[in-house]
Short mmCIF file of C-alpha atoms in Angstrom, two decimals:
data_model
loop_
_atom_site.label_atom_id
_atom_site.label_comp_id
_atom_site.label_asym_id
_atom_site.label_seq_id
_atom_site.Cartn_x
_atom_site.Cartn_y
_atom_site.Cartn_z
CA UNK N 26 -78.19 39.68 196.12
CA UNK N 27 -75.88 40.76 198.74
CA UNK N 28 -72.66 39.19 196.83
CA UNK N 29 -73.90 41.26 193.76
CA UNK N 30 -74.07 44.67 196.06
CA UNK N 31 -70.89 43.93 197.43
CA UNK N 32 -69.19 43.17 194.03
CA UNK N 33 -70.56 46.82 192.74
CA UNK N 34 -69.42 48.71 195.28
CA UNK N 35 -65.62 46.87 195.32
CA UNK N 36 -65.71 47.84 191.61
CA UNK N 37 -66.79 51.23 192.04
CA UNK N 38 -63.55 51.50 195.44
CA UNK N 39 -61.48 50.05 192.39
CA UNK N 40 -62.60 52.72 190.13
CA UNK N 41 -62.92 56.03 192.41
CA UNK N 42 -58.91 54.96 193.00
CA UNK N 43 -57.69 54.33 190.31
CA UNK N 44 -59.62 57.44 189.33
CA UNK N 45 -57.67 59.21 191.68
CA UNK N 46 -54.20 57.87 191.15
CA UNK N 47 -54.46 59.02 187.44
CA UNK N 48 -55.26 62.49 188.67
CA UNK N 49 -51.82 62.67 191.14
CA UNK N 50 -50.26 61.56 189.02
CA UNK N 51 -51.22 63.73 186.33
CA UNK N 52 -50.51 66.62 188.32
CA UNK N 53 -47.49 65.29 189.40
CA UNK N 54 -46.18 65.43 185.47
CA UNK N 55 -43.48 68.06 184.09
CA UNK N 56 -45.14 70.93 182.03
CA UNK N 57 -43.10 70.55 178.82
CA UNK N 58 -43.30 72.85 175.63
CA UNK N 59 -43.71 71.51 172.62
CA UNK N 60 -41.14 72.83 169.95
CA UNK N 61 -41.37 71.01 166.22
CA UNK N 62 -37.60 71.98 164.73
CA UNK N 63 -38.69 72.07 160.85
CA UNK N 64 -35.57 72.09 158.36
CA UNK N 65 -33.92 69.51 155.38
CA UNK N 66 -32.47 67.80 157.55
CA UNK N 67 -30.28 65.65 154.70
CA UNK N 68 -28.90 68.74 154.07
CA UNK N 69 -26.28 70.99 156.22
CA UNK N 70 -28.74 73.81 157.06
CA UNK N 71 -31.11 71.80 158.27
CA UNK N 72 -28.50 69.61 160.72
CA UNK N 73 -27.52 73.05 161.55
CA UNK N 74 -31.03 74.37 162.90
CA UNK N 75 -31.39 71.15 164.60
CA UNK N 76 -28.08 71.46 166.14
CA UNK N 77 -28.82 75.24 167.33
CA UNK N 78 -32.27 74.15 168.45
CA UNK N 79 -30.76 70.99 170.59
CA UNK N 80 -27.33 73.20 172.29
CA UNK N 81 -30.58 76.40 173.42
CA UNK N 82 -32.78 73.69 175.02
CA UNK N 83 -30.24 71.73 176.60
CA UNK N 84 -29.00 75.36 177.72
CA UNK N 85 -32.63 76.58 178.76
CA UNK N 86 -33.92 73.42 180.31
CA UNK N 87 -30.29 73.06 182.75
CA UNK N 88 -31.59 76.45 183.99
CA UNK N 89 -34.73 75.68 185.16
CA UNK N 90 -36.78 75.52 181.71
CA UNK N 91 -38.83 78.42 180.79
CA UNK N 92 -40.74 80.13 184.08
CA UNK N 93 -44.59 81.27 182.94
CA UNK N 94 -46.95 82.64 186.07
CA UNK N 95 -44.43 80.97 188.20
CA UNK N 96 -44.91 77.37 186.98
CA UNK N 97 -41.51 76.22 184.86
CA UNK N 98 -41.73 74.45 181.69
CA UNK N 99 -39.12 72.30 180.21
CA UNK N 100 -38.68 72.39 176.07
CA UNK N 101 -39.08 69.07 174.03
CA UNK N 102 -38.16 69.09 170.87
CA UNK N 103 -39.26 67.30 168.36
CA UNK N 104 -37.20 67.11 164.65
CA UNK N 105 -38.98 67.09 161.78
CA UNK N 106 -37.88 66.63 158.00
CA UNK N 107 -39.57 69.12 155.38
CA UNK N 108 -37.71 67.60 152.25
CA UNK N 109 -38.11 71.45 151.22
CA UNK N 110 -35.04 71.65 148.67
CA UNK N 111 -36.83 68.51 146.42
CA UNK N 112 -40.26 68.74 147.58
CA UNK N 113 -42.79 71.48 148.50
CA UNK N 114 -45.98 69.30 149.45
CA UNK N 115 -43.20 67.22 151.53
CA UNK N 116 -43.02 70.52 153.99
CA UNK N 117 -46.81 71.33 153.71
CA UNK N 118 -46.91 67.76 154.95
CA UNK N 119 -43.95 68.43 157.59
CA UNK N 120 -45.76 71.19 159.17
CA UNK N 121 -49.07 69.17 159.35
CA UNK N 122 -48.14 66.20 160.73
CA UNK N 123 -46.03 68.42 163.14
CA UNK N 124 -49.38 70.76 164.28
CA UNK N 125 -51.98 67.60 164.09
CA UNK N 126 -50.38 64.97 165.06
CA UNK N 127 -47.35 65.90 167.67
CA UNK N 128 -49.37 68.96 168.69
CA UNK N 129 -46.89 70.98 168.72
CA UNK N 130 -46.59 74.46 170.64
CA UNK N 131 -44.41 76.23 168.62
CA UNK N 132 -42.60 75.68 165.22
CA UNK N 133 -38.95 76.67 164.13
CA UNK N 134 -37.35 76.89 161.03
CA UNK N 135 -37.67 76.73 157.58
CA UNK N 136 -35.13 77.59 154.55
CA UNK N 137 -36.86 77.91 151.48
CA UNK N 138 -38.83 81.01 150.55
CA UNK N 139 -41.55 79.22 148.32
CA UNK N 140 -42.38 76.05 151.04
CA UNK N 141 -42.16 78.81 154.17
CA UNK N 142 -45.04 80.57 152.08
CA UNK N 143 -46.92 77.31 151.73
CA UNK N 144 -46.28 76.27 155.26
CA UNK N 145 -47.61 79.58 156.25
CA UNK N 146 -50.75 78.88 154.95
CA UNK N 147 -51.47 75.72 156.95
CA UNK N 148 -50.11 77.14 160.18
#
């Protein structure tokens, strides 16, 4: 009975620290902002968004990232494809995947009047 005890409360040591390890080293983690760069990217505008996108938060995050309630935040970005010249459900789809999926903060871009519209609808 005593082995049995003893067992329990080594797991439940194992547990509380691990437990606690997550937590410093959650805290420990860089706040990041999420930033989905939307765009065609086969095509020259959308290289070109990316492009801007990449040169402001390599510029932004050098400084010191973005500063909000003292606490700084660097920007990830994260490039997404909309296919929006050939394919309006392909940017609906973009701007999904971006919101659900890579959970993103904020969302950039966009070329074509009729798939911003759509887009619009599922942000």
């Amino acid at each position: 009975m005593r082995t049995i005890l003893k067992r329990k409360w080594h797991f439940c040591l194992f547990v509380l620290a691990l437990a606690m390890l997550i937590t410093v080293n959650h805290a420990d983690a860089e706040k990041i902002i999420k930033v989905g760069v939307m765009g065609p990217m086969k095509f020259s505008r959308g290289e070109h968004t990316w492009y801007g996108a990449t040169l402001a938060a390599e510029e932004i995050n050098a400084a010191g990232g973005i500063v909000i309630k003292g606490e700084p935040y660097k920007i990830e970005l994260i490039k997404a494809d909309t296919n929006e010249f050939q394919s309006i459900p392909d940017a609906i789809n973009t701007t999904e995947r971006l919101i659900t999926v890579d959970k993103v903060d904020f969302l950039v871009g966009g070329s074509r009047t009729e798939a911003c519209l759509a887009q619009q609808e599922v942000m």
